[in-house]
CSV table of C-alpha atoms in Angstrom, one decimal:
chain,number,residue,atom,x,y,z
A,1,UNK,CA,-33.9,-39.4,-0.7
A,2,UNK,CA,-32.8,-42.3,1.4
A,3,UNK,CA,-29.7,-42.6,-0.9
A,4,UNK,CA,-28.9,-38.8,-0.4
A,5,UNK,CA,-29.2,-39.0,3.8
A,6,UNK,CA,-27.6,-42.3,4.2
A,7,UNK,CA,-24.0,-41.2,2.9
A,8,UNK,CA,-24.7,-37.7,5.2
A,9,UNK,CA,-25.4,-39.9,7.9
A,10,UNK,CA,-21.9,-41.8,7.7
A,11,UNK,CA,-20.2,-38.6,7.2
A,12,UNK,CA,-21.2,-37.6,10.5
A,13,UNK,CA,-20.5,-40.7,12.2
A,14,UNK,CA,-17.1,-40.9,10.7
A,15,UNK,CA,-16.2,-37.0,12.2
A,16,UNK,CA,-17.6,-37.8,15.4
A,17,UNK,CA,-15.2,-40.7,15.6
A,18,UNK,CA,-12.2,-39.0,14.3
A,19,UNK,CA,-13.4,-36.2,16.6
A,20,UNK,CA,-12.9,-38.6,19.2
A,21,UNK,CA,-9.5,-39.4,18.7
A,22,UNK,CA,-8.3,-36.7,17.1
A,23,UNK,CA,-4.9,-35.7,18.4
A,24,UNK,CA,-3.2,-32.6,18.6
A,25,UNK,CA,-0.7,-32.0,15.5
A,26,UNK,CA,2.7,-30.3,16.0
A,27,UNK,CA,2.6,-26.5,14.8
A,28,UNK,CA,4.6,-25.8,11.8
A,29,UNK,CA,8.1,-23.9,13.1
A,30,UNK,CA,7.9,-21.3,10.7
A,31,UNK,CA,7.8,-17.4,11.6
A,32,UNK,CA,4.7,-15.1,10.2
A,33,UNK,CA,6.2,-11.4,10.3
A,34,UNK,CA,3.5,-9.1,10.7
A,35,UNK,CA,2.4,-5.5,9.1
A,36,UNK,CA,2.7,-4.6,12.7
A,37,UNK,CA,5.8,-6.5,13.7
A,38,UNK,CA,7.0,-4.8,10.5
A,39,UNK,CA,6.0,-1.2,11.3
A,40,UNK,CA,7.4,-1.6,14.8
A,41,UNK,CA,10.9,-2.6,13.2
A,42,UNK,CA,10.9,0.3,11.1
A,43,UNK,CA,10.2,3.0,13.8
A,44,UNK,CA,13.1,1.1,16.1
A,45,UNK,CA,15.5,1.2,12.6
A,46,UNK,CA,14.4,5.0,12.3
A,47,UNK,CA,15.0,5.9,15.9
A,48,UNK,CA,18.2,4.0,15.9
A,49,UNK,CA,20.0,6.2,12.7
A,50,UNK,CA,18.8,9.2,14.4
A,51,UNK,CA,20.1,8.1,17.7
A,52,UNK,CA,23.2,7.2,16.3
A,53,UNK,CA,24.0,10.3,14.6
A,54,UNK,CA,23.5,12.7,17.3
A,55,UNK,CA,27.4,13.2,18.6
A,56,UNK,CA,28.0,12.8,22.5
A,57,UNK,CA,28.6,15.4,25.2
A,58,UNK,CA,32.0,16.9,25.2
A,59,UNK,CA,33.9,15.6,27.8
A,60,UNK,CA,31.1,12.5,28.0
A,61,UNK,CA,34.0,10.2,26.8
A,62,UNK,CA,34.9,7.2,29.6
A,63,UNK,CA,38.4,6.9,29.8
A,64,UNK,CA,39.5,3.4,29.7
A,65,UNK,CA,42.9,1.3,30.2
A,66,UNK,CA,46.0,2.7,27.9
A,67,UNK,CA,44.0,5.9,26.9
A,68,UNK,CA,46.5,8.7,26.9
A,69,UNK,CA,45.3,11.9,28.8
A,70,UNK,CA,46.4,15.8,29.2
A,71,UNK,CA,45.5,17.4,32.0
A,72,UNK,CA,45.8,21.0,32.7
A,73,UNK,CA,45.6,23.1,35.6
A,74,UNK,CA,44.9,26.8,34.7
A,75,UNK,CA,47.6,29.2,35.7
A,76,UNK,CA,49.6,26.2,36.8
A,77,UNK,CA,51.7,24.9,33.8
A,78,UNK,CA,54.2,22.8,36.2
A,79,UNK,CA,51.2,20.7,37.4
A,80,UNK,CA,50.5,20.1,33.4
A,81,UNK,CA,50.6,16.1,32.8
A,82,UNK,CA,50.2,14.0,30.1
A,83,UNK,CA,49.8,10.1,30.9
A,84,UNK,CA,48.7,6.7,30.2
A,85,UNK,CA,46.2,4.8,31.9
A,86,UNK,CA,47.7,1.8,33.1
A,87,UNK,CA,45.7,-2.0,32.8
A,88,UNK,CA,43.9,-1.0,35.9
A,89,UNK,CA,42.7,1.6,35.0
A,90,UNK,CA,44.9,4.1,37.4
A,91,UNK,CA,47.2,6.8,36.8
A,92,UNK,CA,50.0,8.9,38.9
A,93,UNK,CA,49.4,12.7,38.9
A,94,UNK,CA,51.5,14.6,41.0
A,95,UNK,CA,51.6,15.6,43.4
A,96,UNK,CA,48.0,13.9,44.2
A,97,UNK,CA,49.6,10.3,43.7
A,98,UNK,CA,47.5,7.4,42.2
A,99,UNK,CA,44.2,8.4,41.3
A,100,UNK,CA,41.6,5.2,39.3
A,101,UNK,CA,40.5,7.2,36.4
A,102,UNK,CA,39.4,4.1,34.2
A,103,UNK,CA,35.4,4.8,33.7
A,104,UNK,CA,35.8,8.2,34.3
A,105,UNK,CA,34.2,10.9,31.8
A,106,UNK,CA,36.5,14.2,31.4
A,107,UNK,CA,34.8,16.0,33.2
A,108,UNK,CA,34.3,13.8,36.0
A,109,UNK,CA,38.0,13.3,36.3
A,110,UNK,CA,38.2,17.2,36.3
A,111,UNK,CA,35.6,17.5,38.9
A,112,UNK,CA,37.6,14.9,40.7
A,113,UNK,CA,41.2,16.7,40.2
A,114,UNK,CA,39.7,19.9,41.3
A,115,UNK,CA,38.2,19.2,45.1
A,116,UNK,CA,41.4,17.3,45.0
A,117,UNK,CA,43.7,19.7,44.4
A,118,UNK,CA,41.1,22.9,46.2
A,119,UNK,CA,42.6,24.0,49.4
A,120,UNK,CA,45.3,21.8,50.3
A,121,UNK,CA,47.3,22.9,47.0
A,122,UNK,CA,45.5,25.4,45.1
A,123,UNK,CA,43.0,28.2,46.2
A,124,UNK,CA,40.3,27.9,43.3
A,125,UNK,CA,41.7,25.4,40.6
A,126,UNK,CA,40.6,24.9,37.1
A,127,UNK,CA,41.3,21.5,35.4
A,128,UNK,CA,40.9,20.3,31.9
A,129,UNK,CA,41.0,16.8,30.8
A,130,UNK,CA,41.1,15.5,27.2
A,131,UNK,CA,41.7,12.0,25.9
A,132,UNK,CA,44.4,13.0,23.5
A,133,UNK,CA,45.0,8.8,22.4
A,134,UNK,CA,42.3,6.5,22.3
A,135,UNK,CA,43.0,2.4,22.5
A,136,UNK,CA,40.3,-0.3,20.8
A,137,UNK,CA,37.7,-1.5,22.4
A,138,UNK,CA,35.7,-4.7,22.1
A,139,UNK,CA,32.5,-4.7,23.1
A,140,UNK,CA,29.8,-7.7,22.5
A,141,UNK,CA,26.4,-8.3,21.3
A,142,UNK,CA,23.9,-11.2,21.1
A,143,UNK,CA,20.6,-12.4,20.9
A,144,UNK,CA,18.1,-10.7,18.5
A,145,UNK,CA,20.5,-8.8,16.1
A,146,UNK,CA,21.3,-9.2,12.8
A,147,UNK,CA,25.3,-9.3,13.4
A,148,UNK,CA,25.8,-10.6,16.6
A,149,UNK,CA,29.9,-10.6,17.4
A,150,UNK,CA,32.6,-8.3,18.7
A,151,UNK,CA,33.1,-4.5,17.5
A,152,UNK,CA,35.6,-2.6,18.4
A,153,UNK,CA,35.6,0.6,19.0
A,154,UNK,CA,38.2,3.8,19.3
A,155,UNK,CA,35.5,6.0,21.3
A,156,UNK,CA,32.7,6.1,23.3
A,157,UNK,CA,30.3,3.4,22.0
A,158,UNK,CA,27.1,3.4,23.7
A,159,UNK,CA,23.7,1.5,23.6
A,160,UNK,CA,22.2,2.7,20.3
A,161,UNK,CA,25.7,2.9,19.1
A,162,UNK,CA,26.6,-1.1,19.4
A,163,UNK,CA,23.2,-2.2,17.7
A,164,UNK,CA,23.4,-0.2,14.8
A,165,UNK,CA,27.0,-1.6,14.3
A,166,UNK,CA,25.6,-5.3,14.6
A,167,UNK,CA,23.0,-4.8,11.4
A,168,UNK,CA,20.0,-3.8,14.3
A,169,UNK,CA,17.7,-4.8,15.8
A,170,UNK,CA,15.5,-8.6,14.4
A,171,UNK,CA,11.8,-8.1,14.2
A,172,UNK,CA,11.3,-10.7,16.5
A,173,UNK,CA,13.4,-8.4,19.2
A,174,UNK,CA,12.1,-8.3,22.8
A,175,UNK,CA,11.7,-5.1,24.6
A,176,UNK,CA,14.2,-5.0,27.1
A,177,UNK,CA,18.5,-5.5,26.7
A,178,UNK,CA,20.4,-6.6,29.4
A,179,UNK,CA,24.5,-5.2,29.4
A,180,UNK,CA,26.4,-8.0,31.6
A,181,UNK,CA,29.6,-5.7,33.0
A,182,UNK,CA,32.6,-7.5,33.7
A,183,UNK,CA,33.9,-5.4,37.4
A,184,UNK,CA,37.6,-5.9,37.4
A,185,UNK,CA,38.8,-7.1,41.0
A,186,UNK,CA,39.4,-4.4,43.3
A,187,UNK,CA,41.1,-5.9,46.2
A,188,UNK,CA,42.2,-9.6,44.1
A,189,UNK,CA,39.2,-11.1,45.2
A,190,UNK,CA,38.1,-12.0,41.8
A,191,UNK,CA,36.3,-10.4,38.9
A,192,UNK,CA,32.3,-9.5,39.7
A,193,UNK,CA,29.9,-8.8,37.1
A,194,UNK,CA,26.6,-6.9,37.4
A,195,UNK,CA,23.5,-6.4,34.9
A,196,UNK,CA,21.8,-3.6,33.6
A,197,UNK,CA,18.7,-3.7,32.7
A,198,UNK,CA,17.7,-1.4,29.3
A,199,UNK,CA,14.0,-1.0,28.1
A,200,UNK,CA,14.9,-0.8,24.4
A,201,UNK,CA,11.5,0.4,23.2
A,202,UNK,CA,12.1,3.5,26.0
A,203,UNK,CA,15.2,3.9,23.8
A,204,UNK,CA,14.2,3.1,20.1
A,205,UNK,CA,10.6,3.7,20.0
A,206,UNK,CA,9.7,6.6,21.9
A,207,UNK,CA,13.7,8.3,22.2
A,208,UNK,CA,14.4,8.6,26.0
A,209,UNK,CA,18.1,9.3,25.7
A,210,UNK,CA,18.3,8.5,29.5
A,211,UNK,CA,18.3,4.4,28.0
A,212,UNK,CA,21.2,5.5,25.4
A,213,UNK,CA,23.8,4.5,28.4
A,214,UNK,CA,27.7,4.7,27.8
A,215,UNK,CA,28.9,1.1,27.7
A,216,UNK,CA,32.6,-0.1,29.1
A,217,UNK,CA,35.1,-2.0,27.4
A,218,UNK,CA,34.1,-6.1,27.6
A,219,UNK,CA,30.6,-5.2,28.2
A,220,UNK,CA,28.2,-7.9,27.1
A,221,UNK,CA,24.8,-6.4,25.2
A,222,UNK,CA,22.1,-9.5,25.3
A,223,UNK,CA,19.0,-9.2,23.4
A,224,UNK,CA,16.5,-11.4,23.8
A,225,UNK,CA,13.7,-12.5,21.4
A,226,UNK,CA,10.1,-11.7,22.6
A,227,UNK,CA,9.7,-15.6,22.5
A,228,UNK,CA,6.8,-16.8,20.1
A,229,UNK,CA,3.2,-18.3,20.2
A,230,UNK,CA,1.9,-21.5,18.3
A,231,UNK,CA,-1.6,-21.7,16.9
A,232,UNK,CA,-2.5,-24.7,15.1
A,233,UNK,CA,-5.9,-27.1,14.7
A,234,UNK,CA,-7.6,-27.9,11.4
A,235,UNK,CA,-9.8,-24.9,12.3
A,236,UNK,CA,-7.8,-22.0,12.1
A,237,UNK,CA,-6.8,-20.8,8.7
A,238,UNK,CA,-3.0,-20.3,9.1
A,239,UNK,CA,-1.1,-22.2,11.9
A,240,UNK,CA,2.1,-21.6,12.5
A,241,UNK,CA,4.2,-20.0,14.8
A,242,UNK,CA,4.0,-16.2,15.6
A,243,UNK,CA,6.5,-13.5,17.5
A,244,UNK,CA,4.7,-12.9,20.9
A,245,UNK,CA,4.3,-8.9,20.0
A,246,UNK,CA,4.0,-6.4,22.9
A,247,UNK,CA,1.1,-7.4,25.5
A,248,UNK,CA,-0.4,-9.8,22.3
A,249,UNK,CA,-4.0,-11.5,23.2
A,250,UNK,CA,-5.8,-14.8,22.2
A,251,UNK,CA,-8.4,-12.5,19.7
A,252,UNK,CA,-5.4,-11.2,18.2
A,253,UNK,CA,-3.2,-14.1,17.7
A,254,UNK,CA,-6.7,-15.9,15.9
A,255,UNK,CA,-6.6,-12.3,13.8
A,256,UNK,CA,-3.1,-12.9,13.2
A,257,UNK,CA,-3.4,-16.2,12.2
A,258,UNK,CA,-6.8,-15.4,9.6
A,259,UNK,CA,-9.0,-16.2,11.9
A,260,UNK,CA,-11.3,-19.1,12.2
A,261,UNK,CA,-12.7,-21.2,9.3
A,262,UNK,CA,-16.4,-22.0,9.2
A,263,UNK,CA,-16.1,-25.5,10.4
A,264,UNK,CA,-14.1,-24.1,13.6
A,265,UNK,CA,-14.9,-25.2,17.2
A,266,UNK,CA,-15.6,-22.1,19.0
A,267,UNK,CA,-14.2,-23.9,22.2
A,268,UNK,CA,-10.4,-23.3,21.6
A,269,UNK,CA,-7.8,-24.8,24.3
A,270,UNK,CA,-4.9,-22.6,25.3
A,271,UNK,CA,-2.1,-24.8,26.4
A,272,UNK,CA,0.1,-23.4,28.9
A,273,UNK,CA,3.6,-24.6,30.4
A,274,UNK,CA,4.1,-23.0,33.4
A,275,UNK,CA,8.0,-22.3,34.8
A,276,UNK,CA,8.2,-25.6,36.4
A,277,UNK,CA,7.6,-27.8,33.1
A,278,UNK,CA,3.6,-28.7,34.1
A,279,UNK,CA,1.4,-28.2,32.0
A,280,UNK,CA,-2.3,-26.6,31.6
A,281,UNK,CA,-5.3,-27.2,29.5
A,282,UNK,CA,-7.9,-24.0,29.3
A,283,UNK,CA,-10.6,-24.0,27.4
A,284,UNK,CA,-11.8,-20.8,25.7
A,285,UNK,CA,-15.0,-19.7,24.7
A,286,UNK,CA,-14.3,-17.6,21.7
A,287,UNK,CA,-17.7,-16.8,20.9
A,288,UNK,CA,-18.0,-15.0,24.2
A,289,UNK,CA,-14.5,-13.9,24.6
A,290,UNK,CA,-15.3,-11.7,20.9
A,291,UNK,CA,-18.5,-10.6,23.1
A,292,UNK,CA,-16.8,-9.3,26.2
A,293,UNK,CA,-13.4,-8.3,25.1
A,294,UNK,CA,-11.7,-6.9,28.3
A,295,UNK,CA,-11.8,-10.4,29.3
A,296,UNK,CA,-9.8,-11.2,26.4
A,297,UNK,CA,-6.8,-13.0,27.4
A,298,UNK,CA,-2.8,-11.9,27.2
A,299,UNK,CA,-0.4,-15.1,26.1
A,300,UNK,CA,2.4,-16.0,27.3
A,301,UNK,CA,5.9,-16.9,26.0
A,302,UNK,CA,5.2,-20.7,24.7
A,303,UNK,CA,1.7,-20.7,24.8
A,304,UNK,CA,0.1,-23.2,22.3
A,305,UNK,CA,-3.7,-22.2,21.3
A,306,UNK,CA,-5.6,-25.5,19.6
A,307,UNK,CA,-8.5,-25.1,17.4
A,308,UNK,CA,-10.2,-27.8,16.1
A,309,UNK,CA,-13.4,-28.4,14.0
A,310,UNK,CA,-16.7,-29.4,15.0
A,311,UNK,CA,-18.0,-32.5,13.3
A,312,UNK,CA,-22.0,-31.2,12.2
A,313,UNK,CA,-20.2,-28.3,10.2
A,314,UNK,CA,-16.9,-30.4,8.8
A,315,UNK,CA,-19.4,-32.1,6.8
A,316,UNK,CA,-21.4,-29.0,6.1
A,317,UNK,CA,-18.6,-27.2,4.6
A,318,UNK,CA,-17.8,-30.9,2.4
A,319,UNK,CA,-20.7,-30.6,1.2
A,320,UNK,CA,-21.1,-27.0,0.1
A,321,UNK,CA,-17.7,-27.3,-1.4
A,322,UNK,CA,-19.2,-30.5,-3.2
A,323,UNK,CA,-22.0,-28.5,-4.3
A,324,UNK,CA,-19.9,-25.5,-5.5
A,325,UNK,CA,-17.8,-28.2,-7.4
A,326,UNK,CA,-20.4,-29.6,-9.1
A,327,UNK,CA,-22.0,-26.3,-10.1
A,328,UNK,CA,-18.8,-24.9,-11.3
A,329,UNK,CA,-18.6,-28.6,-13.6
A,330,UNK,CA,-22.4,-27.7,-14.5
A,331,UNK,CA,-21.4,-24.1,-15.5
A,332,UNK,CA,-18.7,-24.9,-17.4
A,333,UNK,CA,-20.2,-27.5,-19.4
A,334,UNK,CA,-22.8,-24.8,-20.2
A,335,UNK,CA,-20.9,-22.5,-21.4
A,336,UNK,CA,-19.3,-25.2,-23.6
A,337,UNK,CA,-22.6,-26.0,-25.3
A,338,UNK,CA,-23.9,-22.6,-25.6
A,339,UNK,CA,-20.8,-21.2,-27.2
A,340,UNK,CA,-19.6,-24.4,-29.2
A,341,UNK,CA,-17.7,-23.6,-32.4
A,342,UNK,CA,-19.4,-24.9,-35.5
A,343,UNK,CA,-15.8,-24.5,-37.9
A,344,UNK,CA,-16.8,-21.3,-39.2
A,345,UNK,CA,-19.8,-22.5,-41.0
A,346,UNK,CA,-22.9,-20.7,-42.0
């Protein structure tokens, strides 16, 4: 017996040591795509092909620099015009003078022509606007696409539009676009650029066309990745790196990740680097945190969760894989003896 415990004994003594100095190994840099990450991708595909096939507005179009327009004024042919918009984006229409028409739909340059024209020139005017020449557009996409790059365009090329053209949408996509506009100067001050801010699951997952915007010539369409989550440990059954999915918790990144092996400290650390570069130790009770989960915890972009194993069961699980060894060997040779060929004799 004494031969059998002394061996156990220096088992546990070695894992208590290497317990002791154990140290933290890097998390593999590979990326685990989800059923769910998976599913989500496909309803943003499917939204996106449906988005894109629906045709915009009449008169929705946004005029843009060297577009040729006609404009008519009902039951006024000698105001008729047809003209191209200059690099600024302005054109002369007489006898109104210089009017900026460059962002413009039709029908707001109609609206525009009409309480322009009402009163001072014409009683009750009707005008119509149509983009009879169309000049190519580049507009930009990068981040979390599958083509990012330049596409040009001979129309109106808006949101869903641009990221179908650049292959859609990665699965590690964020939820949320931002379009950097590029404001031409308007008195030679210089150029001025503001951002708009798109919620792209608004847009591809539940179909608010209101997030569908019209984008300008030169826009810039960055999509960010959600950012990612590292698990690692020699307790947790696949470490790796994950895609931070929408509002994703500690419970589900361990589910995520195959959860805990038998040998697994329930004490996990959640390591967390805060905007300023310092960082934060937390320790976890999972056991409790599986118990009471609306305190489960919501990660954060770069949050590293560390699970390591408890010495006691390390050797517990050596040893029941010993035994299972062995028995399998004993089995085996079992089955040998019991069915042993004799060479087909009698």
């Amino acid at each position: 017996m004494l031969r059998i415990i002394a061996p156990l004994l220096m088992l546990l003594a070695l894992a208590a040591c290497s317990r002791s100095k154990h140290r933290f190994p890097e998390p593999p840099r590979t990326i685990n795509v989800t059923a769910e990450l998976n599913e989500r991708a496909l309803q943003r595909q499917r939204m996106l092909e449906e988005l894109a096939l629906k045709q915009p507005d009449a008169g929705s179009y946004r005029i843009g620099a060297n577009d040729v327009i006609d404009i008519k004024v009902f039951e006024q042919t000698r105001m008729d015009t047809s003209t191209r918009v200059g690099g600024n984006g302005m054109i002369n229409v007489p006898p109104l003078g210089d009017i900026r028409v460059g962002g413009l739909t039709e029908r707001e340059l109609e609206t525009e022509l009409q309480n322009r024209l009402r009163g001072r020139y014409i009683q009750d005017p009707h005008v119509t606007v149509f983009t009879r020449e169309v000049q190519a557009r580049l507009f930009g996409v990068v981040g979390a696409v599958n083509l990012p790059g330049q596409y040009p365009s001979f129309g109106q090329m808006r949101m869903a539009d641009l990221i179908s053209r650049a292959g859609g949408l990665k699965p590690e996509a964020g939820e949320v676009a931002y379009v950097i506009r590029f404001n031409p100067p308007a008195d030679g001050s210089g150029e001025t650029t503001n951002t708009i801010k798109v919620d792209l699951d608004g847009l591809l997952v539940r179909g608010d066309r209101q997030w569908n915007i019209p984008l300008e010539p030169s826009d810039l369409v960055n999509i960010p990745s959600a950012g990612t989550v590292f698990i690692t440990g020699n307790g947790i059954r696949v470490a790796g790196t994950y895609p931070l999915v929408k509002r994703m918790t500690l419970q589900q990144l361990v589910d995520l990740a195959g959860g805990l092996k038998y040998e697994a400290d329930r004490m996990l650390l959640l390591v967390r680097t805060d905007e300023g570069g310092q960082k934060a130790v937390y320790k976890v009770d999972y056991n409790k945190l599986r118990a009471t989960r609306v305190d489960d915890i919501q990660l954060r972009a770069g949050d590293k969760v560390v699970v390591d194993r408890t010495p006691v069961k390390t050797v517990l699980a050596a040893i029941g894989r010993a035994a299972q060894a062995v028995f399998s060997v004993a089995v085996s040779a079992e089955y040998d003896i019991n069915n042993n060929d004799d060479g087909g004799k009698d």
